[in-house]
Tab-separated table of N, CA and C in Angstrom:
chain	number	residue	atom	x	y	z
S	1433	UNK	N	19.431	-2.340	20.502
S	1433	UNK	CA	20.802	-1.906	20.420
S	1433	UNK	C	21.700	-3.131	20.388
S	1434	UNK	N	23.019	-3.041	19.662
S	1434	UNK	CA	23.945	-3.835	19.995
S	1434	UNK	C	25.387	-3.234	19.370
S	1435	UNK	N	26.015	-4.072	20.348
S	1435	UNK	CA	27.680	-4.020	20.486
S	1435	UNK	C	28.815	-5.011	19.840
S	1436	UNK	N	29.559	-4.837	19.233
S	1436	UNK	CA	30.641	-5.488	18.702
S	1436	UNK	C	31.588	-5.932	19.417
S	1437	UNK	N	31.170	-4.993	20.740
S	1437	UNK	CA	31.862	-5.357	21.830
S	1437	UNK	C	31.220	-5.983	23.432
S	1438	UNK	N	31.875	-7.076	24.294
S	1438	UNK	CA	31.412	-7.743	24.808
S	1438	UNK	C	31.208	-6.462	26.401
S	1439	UNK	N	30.373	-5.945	26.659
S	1439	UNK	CA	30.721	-4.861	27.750
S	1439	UNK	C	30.830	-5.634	28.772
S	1440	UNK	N	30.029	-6.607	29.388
S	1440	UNK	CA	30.582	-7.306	30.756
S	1440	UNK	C	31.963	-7.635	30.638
S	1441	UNK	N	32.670	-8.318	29.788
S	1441	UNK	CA	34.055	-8.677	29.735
S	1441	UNK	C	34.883	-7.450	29.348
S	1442	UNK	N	34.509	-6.366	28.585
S	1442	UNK	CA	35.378	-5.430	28.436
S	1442	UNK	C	35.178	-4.141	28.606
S	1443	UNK	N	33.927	-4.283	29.417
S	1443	UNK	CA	33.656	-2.933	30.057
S	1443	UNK	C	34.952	-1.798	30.424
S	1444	UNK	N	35.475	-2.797	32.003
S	1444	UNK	CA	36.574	-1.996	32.336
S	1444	UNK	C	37.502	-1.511	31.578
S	1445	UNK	N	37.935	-2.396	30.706
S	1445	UNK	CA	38.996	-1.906	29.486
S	1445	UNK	C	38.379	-0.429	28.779
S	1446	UNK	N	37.217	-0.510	28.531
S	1446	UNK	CA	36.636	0.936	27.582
S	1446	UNK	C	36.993	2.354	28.710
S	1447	UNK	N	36.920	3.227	27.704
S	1447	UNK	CA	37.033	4.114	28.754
S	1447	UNK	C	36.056	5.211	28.961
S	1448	UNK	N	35.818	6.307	28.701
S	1448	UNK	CA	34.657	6.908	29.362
S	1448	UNK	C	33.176	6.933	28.516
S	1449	UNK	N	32.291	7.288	29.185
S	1449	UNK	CA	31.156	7.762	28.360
S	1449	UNK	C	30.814	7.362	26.996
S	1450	UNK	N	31.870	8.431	26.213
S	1450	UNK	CA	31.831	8.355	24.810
S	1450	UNK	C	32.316	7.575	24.217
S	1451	UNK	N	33.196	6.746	24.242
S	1451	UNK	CA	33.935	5.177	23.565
S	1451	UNK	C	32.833	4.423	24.089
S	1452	UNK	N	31.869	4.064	24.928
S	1452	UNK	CA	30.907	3.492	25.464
S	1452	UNK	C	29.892	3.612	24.353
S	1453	UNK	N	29.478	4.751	24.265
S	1453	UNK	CA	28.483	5.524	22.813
S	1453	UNK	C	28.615	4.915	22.163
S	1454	UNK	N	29.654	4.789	21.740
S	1454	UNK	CA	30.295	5.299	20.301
S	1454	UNK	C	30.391	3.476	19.571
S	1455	UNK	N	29.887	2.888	20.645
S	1455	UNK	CA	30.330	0.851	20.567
S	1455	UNK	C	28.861	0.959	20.619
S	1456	UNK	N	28.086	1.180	20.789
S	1456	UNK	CA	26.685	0.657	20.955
S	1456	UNK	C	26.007	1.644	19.644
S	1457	UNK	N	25.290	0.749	18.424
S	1457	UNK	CA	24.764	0.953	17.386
S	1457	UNK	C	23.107	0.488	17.405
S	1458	UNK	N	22.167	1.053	16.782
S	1458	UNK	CA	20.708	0.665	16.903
S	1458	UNK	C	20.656	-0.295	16.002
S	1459	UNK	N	20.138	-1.263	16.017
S	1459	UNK	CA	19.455	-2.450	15.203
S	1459	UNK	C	18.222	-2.443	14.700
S	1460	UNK	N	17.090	-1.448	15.036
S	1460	UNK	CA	15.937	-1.145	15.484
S	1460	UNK	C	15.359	-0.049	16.371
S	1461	UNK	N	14.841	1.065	15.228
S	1461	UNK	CA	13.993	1.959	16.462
S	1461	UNK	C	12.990	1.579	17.070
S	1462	UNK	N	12.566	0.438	17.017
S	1462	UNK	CA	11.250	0.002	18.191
S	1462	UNK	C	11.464	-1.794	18.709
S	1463	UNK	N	10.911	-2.495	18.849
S	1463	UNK	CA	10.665	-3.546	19.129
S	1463	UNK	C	10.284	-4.420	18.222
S	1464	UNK	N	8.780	-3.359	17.389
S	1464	UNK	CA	8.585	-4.391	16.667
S	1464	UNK	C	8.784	-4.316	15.094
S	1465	UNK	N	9.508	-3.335	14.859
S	1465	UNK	CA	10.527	-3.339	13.956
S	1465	UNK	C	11.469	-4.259	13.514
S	1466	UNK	N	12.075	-4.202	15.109
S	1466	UNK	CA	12.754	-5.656	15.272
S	1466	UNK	C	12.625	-6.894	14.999
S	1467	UNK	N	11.547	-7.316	15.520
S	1467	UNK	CA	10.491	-8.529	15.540
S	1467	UNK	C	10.322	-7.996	13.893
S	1468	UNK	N	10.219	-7.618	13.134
S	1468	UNK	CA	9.667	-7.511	11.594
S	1468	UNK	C	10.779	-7.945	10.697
S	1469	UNK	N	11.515	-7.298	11.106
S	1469	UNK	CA	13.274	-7.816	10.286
S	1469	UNK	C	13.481	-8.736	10.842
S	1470	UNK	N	13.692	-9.212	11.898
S	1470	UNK	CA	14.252	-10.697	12.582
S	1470	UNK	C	13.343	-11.661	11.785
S	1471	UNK	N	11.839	-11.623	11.440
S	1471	UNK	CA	11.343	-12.608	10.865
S	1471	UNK	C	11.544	-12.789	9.423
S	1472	UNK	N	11.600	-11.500	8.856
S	1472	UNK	CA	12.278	-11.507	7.360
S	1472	UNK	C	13.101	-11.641	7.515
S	1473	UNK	N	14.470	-11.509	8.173
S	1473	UNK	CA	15.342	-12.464	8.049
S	1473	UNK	C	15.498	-14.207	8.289
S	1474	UNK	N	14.427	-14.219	8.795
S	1474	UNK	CA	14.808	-16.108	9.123
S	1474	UNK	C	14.371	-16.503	7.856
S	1475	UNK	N	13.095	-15.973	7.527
S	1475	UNK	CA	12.191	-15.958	5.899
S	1475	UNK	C	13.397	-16.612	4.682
S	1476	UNK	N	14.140	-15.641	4.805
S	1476	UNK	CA	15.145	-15.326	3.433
S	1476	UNK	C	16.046	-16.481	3.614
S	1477	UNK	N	16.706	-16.212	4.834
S	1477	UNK	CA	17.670	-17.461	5.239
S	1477	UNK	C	17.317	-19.117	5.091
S	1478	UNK	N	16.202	-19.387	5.034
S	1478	UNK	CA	15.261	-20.374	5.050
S	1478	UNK	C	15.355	-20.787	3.689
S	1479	UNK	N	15.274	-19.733	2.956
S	1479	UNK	CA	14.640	-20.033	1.344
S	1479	UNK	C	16.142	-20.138	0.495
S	1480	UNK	N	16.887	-19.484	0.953
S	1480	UNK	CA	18.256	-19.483	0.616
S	1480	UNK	C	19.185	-20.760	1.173
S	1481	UNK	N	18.829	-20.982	2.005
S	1481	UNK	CA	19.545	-22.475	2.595
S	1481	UNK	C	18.690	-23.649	2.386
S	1482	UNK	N	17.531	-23.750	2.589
S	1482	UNK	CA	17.011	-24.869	2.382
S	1482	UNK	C	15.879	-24.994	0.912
S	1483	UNK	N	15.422	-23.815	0.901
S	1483	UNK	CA	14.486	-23.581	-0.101
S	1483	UNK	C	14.673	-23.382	-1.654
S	1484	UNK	N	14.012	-22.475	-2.509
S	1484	UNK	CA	14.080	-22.109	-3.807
S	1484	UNK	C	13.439	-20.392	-3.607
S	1485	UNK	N	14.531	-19.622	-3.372
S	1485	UNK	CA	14.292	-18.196	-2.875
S	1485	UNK	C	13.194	-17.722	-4.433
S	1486	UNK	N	13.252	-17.675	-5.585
S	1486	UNK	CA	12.100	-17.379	-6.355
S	1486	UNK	C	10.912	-17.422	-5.782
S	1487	UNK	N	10.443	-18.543	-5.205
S	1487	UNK	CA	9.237	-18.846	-5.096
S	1487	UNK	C	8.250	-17.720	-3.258
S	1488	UNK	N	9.537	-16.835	-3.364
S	1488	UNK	CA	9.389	-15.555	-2.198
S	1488	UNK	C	8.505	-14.453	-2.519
S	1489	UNK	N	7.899	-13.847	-1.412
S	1489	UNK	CA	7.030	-12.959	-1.955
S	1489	UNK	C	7.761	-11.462	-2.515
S	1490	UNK	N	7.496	-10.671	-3.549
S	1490	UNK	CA	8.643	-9.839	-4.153
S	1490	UNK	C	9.435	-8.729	-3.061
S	1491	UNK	N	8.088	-8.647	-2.192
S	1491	UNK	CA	8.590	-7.616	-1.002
S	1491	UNK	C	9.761	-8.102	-0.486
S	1492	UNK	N	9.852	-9.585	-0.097
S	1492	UNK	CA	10.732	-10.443	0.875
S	1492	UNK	C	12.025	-10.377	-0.069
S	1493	UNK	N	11.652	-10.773	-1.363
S	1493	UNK	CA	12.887	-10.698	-2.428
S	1493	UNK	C	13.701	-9.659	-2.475
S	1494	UNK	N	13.218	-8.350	-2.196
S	1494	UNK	CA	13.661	-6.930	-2.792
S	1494	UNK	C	14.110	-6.437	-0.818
S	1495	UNK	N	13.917	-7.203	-0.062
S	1495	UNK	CA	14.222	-6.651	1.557
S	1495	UNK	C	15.745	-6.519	1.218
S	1496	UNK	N	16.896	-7.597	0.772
S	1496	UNK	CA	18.068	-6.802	1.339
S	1496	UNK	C	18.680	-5.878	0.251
S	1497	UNK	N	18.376	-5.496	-0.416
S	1497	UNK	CA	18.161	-4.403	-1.670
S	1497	UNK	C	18.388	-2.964	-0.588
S	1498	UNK	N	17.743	-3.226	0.839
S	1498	UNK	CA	17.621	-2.469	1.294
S	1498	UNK	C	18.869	-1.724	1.959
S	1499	UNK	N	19.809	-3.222	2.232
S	1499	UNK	CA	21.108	-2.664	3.077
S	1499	UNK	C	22.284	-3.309	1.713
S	1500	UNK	N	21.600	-2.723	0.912
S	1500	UNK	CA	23.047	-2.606	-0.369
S	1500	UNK	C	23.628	-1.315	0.039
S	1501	UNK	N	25.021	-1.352	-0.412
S	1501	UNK	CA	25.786	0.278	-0.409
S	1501	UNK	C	25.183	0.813	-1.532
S	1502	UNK	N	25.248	2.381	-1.396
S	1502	UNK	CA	24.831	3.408	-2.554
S	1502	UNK	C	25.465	3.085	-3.972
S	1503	UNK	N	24.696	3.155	-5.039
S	1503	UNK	CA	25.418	3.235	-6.129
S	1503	UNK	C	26.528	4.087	-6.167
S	1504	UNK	N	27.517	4.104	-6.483
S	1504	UNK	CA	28.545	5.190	-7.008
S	1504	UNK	C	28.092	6.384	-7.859
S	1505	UNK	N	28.279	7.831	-7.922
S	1505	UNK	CA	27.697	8.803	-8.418
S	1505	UNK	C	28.540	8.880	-9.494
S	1506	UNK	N	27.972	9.178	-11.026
S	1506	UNK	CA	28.960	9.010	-11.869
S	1506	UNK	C	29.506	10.591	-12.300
């Protein structure tokens, strides 16, 4: 899970329950999900900053394909 918002520092400011909810988003339904994207992401970032991203495996190439917005419906 994570927050956009800092809850130790702005806990008190939030107010009940549901504004609490409603700030906390999943990153990951498991752990090692997590651990799977966190490493494809360093992967990509790597090849893109220091590397020659072509030379990626096509799976790794086609990963943020994944969090594109929807095409537009014509």
């Amino acid at each position: 899970m994570h927050s956009h918002l800092d809850h130790a520092y702005e806990g008190d400011r939030l107010g009940g329950t549901e504004e609490r909810r409603t700030a906390m988003l999943w990153c990951a339904p498991s752990f090692e999900e997590f651990a799977h994207r966190f490493r494809i992401g360093n992967r990509l970032w790597s090849a893109v900053t220091v590397g020659d991203p072509s030379g990626l495996d096509p799976l790794l190439r086609d990963y943020p394909e994944h969090y594109a917005p929807p095409a537009p419906e014509a």
